[in-house]
Short mmCIF file of C-alpha atoms and ligand atoms in Angstrom, two decimals:
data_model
loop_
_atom_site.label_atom_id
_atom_site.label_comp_id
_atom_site.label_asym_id
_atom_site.label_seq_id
_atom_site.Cartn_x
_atom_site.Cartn_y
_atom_site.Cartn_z
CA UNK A 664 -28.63 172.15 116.31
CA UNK A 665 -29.17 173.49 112.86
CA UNK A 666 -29.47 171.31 109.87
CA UNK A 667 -26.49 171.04 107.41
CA UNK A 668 -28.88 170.00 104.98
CA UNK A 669 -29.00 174.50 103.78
CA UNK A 670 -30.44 174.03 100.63
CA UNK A 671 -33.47 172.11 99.63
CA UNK A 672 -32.52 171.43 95.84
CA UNK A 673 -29.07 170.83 94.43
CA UNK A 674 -28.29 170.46 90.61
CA UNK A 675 -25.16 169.07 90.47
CA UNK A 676 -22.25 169.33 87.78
CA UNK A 677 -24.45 170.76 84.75
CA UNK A 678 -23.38 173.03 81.99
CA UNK A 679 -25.29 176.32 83.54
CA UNK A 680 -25.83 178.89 80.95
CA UNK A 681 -27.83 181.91 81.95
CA UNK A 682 -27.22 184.64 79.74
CA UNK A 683 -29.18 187.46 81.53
CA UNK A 684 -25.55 187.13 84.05
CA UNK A 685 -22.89 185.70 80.72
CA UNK A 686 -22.76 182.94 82.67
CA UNK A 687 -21.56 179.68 80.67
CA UNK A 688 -19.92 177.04 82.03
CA UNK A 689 -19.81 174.18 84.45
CA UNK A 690 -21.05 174.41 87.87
CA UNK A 691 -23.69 173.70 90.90
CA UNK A 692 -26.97 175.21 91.65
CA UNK A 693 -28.98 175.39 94.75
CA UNK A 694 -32.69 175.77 95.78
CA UNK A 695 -34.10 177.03 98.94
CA UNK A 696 -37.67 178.20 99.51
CA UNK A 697 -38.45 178.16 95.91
CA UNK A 698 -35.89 180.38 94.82
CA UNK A 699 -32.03 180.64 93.62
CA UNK A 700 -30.15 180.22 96.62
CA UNK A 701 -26.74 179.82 94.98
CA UNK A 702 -24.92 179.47 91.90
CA UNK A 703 -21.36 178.43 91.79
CA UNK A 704 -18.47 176.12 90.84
CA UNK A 705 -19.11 173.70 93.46
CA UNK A 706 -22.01 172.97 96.42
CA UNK A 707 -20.93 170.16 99.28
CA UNK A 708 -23.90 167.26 98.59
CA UNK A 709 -24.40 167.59 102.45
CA UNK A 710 -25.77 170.80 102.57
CA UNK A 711 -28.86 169.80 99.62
CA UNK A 712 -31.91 167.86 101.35
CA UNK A 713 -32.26 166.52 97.44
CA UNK A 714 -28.90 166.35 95.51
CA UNK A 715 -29.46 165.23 92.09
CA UNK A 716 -26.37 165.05 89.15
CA UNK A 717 -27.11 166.40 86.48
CA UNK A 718 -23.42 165.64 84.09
CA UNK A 719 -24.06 166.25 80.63
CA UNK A 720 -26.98 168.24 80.56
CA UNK A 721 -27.68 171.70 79.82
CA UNK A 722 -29.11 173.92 83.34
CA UNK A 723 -31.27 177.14 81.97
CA UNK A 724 -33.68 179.71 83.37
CA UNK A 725 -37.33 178.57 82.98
CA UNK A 726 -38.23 179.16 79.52
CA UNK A 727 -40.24 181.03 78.20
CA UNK A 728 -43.01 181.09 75.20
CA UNK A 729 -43.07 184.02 74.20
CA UNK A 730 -46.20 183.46 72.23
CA UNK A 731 -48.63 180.69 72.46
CA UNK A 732 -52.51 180.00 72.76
CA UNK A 733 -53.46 178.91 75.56
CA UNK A 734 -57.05 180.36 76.58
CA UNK A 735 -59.06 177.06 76.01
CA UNK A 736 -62.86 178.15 75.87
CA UNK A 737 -66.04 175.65 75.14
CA UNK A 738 -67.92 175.53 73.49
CA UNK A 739 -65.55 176.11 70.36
CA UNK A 740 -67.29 178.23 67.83
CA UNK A 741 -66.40 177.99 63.98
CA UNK A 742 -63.89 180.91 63.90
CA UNK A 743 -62.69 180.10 67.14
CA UNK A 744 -58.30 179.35 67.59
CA UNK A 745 -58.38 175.82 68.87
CA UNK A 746 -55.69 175.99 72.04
CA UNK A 747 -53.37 173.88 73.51
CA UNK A 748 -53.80 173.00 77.30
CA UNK A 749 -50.80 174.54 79.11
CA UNK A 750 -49.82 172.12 81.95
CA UNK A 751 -50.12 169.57 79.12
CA UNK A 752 -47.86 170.84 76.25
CA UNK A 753 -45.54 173.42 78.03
CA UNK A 754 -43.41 171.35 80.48
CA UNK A 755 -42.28 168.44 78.39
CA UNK A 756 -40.78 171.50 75.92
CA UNK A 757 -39.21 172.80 79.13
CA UNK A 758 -41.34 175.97 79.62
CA UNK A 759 -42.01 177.25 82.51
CA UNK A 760 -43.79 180.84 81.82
CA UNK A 761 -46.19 180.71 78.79
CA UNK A 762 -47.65 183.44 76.98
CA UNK A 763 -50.85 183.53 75.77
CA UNK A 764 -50.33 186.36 72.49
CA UNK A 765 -53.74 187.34 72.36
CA UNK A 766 -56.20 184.73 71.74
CA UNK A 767 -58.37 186.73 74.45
CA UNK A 768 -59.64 190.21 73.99
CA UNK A 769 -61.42 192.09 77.18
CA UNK A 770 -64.32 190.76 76.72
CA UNK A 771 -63.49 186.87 77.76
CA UNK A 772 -60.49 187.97 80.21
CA UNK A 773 -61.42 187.39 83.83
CA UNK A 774 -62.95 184.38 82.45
CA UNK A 775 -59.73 183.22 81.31
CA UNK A 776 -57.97 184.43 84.24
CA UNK A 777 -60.39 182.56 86.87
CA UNK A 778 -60.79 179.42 84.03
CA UNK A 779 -57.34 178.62 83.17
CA UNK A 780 -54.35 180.92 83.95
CA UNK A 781 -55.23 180.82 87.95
CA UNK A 782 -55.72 176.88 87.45
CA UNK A 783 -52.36 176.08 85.73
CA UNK A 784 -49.53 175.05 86.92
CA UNK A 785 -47.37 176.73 84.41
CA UNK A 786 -46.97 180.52 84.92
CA UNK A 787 -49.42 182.03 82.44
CA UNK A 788 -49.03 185.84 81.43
CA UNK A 789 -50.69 187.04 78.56
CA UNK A 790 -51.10 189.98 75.94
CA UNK A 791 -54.94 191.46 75.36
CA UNK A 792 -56.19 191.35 72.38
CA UNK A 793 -57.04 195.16 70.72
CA UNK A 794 -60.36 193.06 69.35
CA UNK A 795 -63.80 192.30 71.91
CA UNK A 796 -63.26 188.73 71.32
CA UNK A 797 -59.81 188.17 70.56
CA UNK A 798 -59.42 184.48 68.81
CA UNK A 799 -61.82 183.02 70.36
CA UNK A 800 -64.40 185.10 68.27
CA UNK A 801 -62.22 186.21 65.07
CA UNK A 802 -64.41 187.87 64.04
CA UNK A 803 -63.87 190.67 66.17
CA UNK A 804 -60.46 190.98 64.77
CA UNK A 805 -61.79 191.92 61.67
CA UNK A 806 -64.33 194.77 62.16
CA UNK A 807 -63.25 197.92 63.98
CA UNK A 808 -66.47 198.15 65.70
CA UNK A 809 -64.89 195.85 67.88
CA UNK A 810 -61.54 197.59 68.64
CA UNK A 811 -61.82 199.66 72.23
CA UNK A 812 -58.28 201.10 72.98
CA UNK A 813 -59.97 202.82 76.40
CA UNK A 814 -61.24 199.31 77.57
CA UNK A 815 -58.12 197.16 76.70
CA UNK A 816 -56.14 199.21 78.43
CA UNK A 817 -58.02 199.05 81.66
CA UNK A 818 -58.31 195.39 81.78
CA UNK A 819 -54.58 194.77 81.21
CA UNK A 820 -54.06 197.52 83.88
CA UNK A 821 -56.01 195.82 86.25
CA UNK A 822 -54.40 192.74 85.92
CA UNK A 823 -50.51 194.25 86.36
CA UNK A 824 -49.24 190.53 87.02
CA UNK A 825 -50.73 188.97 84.59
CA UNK A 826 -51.13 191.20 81.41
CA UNK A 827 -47.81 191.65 79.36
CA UNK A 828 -49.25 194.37 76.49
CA UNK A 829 -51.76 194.46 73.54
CA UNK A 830 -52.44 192.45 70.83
CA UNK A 831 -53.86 192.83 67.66
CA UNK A 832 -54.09 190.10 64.34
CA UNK A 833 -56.02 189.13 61.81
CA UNK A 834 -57.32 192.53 60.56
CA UNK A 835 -58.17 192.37 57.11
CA UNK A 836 -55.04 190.80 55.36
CA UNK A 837 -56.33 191.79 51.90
CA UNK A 838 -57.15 195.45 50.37
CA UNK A 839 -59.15 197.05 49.51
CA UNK A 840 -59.49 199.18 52.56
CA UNK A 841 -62.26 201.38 52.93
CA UNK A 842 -63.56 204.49 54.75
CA UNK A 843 -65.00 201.68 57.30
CA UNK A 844 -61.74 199.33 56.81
CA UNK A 845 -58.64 201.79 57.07
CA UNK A 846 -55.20 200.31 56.29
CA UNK A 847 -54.07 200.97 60.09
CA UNK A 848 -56.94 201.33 62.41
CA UNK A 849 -55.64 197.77 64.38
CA UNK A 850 -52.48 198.96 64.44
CA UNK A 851 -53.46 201.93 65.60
CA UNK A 852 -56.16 201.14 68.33
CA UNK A 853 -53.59 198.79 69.61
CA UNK A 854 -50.80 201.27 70.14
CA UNK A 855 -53.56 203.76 71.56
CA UNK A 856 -54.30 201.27 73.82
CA UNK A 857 -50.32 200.31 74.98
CA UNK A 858 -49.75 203.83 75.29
CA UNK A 859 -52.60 204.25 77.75
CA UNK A 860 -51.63 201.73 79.75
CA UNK A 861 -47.89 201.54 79.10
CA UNK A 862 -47.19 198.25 77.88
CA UNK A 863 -45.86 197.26 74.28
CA UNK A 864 -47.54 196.07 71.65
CA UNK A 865 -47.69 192.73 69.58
CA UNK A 866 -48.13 192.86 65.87
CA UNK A 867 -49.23 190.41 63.21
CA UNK A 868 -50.10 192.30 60.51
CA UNK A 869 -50.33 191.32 56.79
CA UNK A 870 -48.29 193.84 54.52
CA UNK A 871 -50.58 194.76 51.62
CA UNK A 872 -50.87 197.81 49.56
CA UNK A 873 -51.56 201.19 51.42
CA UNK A 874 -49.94 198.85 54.31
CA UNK A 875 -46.13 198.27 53.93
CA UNK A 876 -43.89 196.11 56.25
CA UNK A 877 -41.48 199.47 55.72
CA UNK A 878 -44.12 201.47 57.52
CA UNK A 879 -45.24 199.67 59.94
CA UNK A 880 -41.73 199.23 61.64
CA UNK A 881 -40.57 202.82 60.99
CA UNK A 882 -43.63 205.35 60.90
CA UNK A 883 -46.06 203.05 63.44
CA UNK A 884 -43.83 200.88 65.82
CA UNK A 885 -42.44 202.28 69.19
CA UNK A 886 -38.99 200.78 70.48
CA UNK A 887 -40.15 198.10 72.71
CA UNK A 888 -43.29 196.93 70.22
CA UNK A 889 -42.93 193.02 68.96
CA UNK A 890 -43.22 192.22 65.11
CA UNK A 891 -44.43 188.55 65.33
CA UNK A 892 -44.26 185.65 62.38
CA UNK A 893 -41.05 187.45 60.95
CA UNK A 894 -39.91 184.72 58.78
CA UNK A 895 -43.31 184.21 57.39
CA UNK A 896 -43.65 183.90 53.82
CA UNK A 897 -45.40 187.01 53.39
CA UNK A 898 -42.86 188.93 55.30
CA UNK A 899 -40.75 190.93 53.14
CA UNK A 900 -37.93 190.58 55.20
CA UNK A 901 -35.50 189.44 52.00
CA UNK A 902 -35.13 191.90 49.54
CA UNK A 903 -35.45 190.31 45.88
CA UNK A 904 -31.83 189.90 45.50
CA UNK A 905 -32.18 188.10 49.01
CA UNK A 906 -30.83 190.68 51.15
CA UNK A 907 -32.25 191.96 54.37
CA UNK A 908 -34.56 194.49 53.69
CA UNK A 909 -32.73 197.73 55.19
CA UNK A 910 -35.46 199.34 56.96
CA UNK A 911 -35.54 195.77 58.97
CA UNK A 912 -31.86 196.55 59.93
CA UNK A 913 -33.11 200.10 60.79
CA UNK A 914 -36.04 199.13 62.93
CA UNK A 915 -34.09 196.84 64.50
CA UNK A 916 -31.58 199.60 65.54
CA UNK A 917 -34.21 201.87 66.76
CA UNK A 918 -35.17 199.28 69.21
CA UNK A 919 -37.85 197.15 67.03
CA UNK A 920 -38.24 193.79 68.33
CA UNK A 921 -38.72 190.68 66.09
CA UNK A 922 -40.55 187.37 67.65
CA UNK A 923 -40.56 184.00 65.72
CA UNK A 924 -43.81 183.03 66.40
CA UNK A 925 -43.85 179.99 64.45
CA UNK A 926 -47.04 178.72 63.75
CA UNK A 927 -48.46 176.28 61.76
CA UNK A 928 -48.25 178.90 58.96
CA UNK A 929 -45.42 181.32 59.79
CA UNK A 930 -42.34 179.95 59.38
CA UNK A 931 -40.28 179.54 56.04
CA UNK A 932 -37.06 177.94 55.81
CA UNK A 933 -36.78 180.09 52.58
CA UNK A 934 -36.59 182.92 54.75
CA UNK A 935 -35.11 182.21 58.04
CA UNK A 936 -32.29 180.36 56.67
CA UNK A 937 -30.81 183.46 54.16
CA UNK A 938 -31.69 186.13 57.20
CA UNK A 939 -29.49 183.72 59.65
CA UNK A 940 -26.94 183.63 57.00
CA UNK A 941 -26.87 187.50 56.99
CA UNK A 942 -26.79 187.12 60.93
CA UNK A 943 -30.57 188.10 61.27
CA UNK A 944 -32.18 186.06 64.00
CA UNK A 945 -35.45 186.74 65.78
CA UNK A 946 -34.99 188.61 69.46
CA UNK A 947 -37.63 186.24 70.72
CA UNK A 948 -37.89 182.44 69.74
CA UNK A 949 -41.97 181.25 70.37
CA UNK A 950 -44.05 178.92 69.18
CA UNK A 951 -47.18 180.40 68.45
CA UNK A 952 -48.70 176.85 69.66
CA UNK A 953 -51.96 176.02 68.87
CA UNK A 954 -53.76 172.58 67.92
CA UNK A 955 -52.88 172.83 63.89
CA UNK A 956 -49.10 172.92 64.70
CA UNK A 957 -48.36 170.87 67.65
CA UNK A 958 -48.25 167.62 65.80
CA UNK A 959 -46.31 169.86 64.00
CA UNK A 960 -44.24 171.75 62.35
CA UNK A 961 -43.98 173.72 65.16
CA UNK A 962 -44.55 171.10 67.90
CA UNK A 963 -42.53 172.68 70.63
CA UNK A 964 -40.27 175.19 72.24
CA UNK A 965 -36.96 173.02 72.24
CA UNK A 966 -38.36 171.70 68.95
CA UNK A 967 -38.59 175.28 67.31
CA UNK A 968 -34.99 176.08 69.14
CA UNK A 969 -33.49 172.76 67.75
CA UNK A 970 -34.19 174.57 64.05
CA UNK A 971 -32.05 177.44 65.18
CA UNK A 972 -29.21 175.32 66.55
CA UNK A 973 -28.86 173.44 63.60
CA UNK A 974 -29.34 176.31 61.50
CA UNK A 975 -25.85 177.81 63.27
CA UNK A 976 -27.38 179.62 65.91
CA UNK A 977 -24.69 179.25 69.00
CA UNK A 978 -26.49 177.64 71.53
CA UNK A 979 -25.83 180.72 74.21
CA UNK A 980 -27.86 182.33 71.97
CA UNK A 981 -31.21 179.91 71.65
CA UNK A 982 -31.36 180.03 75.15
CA UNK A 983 -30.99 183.92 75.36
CA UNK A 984 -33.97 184.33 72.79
CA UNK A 985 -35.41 181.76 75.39
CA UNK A 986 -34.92 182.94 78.50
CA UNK A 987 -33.64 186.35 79.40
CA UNK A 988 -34.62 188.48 76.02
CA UNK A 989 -38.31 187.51 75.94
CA UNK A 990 -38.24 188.53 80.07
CA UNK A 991 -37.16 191.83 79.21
CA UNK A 992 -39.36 192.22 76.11
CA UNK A 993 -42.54 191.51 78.46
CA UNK A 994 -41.34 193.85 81.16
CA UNK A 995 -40.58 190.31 83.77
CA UNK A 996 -36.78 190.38 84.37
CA UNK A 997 -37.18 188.80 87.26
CA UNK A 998 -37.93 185.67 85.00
CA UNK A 999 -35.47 184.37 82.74
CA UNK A 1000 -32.70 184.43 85.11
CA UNK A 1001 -31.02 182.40 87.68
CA UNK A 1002 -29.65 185.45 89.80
CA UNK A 1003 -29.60 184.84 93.06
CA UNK A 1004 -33.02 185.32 95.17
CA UNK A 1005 -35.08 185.20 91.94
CA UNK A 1006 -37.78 182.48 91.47
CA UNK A 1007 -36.41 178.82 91.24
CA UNK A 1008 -37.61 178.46 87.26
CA UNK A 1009 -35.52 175.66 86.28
CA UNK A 1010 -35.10 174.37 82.69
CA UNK A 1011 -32.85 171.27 82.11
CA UNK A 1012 -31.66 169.55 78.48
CA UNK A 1013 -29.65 167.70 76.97
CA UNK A 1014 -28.68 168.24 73.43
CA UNK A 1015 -27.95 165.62 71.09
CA UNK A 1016 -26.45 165.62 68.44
CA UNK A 1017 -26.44 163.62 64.69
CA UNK A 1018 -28.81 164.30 61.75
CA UNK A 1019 -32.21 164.92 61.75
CA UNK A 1020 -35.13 166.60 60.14
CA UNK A 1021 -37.19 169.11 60.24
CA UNK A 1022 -40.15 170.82 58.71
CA UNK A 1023 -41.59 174.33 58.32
CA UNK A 1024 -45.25 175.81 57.09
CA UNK A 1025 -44.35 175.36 53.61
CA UNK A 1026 -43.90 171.67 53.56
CA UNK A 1027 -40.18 171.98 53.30
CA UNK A 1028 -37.41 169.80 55.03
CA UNK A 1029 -34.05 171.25 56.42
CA UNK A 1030 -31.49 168.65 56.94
CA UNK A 1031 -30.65 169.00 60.88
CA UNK A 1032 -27.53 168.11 62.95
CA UNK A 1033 -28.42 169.21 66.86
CA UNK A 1034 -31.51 168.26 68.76
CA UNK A 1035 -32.65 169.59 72.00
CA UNK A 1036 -34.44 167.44 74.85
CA UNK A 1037 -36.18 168.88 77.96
CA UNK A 1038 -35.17 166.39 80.87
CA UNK A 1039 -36.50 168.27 83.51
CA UNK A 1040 -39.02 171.57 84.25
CA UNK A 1041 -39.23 173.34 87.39
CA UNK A 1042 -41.27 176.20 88.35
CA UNK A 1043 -40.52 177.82 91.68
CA UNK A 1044 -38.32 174.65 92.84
CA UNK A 1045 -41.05 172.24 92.45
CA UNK A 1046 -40.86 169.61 89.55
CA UNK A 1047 -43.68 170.15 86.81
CA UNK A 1048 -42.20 167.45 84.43
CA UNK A 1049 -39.55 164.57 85.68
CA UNK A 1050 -39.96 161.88 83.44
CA UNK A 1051 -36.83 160.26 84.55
CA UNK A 1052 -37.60 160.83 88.19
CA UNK A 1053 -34.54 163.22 89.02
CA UNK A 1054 -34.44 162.91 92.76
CA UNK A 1055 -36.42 160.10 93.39
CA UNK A 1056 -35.71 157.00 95.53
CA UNK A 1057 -34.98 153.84 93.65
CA UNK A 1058 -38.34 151.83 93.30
CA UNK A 1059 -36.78 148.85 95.70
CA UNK A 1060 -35.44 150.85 98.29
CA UNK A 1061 -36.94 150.68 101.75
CA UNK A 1062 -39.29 152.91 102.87
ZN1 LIG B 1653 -50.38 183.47 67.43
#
């Protein structure tokens, strides 16, 4: 006789929101074979193997990082991006699907590939860096010698599953630019490269003289490319009368996307807060985790997304820039959703609320009144960070 027990998972009574179907609201979800087996108002506890209540929390889509760092490489040379270990700093923030925003360029890839992302236990995509080093060698960011559109393209078009588009940074952030340094041959190696292998690109570019932020996202950016580290400091995306540039409004309307990409030098409350207030919030929420900014002010995913809760972001919203929005700007909507049949990516939190603090790259304090907590990560229906042991037996119970 066939088992009642249907479904191998069952999140009981949570607040599910998964934007990518409007959903928001209360309800049951089941697991089954590592995927979304059923979403609904209610699920019978005798037809879940596990059944596990989760009242009062929060039930999401895996997150996802957008961008992060994540290609560890020894030995560490002096210009080298220090990374964060994945498996270590991604599930206790509640993501499930990090990715890596360039810190490799082709040079280092199938070493990263066969080193870390096939090791981890968090799902690791990643953008290629335009440079033959990437971050781990920045010094290759900052000679053109260095940028090979041709090559890029090939490696990320080998590796369809894991490679997400281009990446360039760090190319000279100061003038002058020369006959060897031109204003725009980064930008424009990397969109030669995402054009020859059809993925976007990811920009963090300095705006400088003979470089505007005006021409980068109207005369160089394709709809689909990512602006990263938009409320930096040095991005003029407040007019001087502390207005939203229009051109911003413009790109965005032509299809211009804008990721956080937070940093330990990117973010500025004296910009993000005015752009919210004008209703300007990034597309993407990300990290940009590395080893300067996890002991903060970055520190986290649900960290960075607490900022934009208590800075009157609706909370449908945070997890949209989270979840479904970043899947669809990396060309993965099969992530980011709990639709039936996709992969069981599971985020879980709880959101408290009361003040709090928090910082940004200036040294600044906003005065905080939400908080978010991860309680629980899953990747394809297995746990990859419990710390309250959801579904386990009580430590005295028989065995
Ligand atoms: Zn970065």
């Amino acid at each position: 006789m066939a088992s009642a027990e249907t479904f191998d998972l069952i999140l009981k009574n949570g607040l599910i929101i998964d934007p990518a179907n409007a959903r928001s609201g209360p309800g049951d979800l089941a697991v089954r074979d590592g995927r979304i087996a059923a979403v609904q108002g209610s699920i019978p506890d005798a037809k879940g193997k596990t059944v596990i209540d989760v009242s009062g929390c929060i039930v999401t889509p895996g997150l996802i990082d957008m961008h992060c760092h994540i290609c560890q490489k020894l030995p560490v040379s002096s210009d080298t991006l220090r990374c964060v270990d994945a498996d270590a700093h991604m599930p206790q923030q509640g993501v499930t699907t990090a990715v890596d925003a360039g810190t490799c360029g082709w040079r280092d890839f199938f070493n990263f590939k066969e080193e870390v992302i096939d090791k981890a236990k968090v799902r690791i995509l990643a953008f290629v860096n335009i440079a033959a080093g990437g971050m781990l060698s920045m010094e290759t960011e900052r000679e053109p010698a260095n940028f090979h559109s041709r090559i890029a393209a090939e490696l990320a078009a080998a590796f369809p599953d894991i490679a997400v588009g281009i990446k360039t940074a760090h190319y000279r952030p100061e003038p002058p630019f020369t006959e060897h340094y031109p204003a725009w041959t980064s930008v424009d190696k990397a969109l030669e490269a995402a054009e020859l292998c059809g993925l976007p690109a990811m920009f963090d570019v300095w705006p400088a003289p003979g470089r505007s932020y005006e021409d980068l996202l109207l005369k160089k950016m394709r709809p689909g490319d990512i602006h990263t580290h938009v409320f930096a400091r040095h991005i003029p995306v407040l007019e001087a009368d502390g207005h939203i540039a229009p051109y911003v409004l413009e790109a965005r309307e032509k299809g211009i996307l804008f990721d956080l990409g937070h940093g330990a030098g990117s973010f500025s409350f004296r910009n993000a807060i005015p752009a919210g207030r004008q209703g300007f919030f990034p597309d993407t929420i990300s990290t940009d985790l590395y080893t300067d900014n996890i002991a903060g002010p970055a520190i986290g995913l649900t960290h960075v997304m607490s900022k934009f809760l208590s800075m009157g972001l609706p909370l449908d919203d945070v997890i949209a820039r989270t979840t479904v929005k970043p899947a669809a700007a990396i060309g993965h909507p099969e992530l980011g959703t709990l639709n039936t049949g996709s992969c069981a990516d599971i985020t879980v939190l709880k959101l408290h609320e009361g003040s709090c603090g928090y910082t940004d790259s200036e040294g600044k304090r906003f005065s905080g009144n939400k908080k978010l907590e991860c309680i629980a990560a899953i990747r394809e229906g297995r746990f990859l960070y419990n710390p309250g042991g959801l579904g386990l037996p009580q430590w005295d119970e028989p065995r």
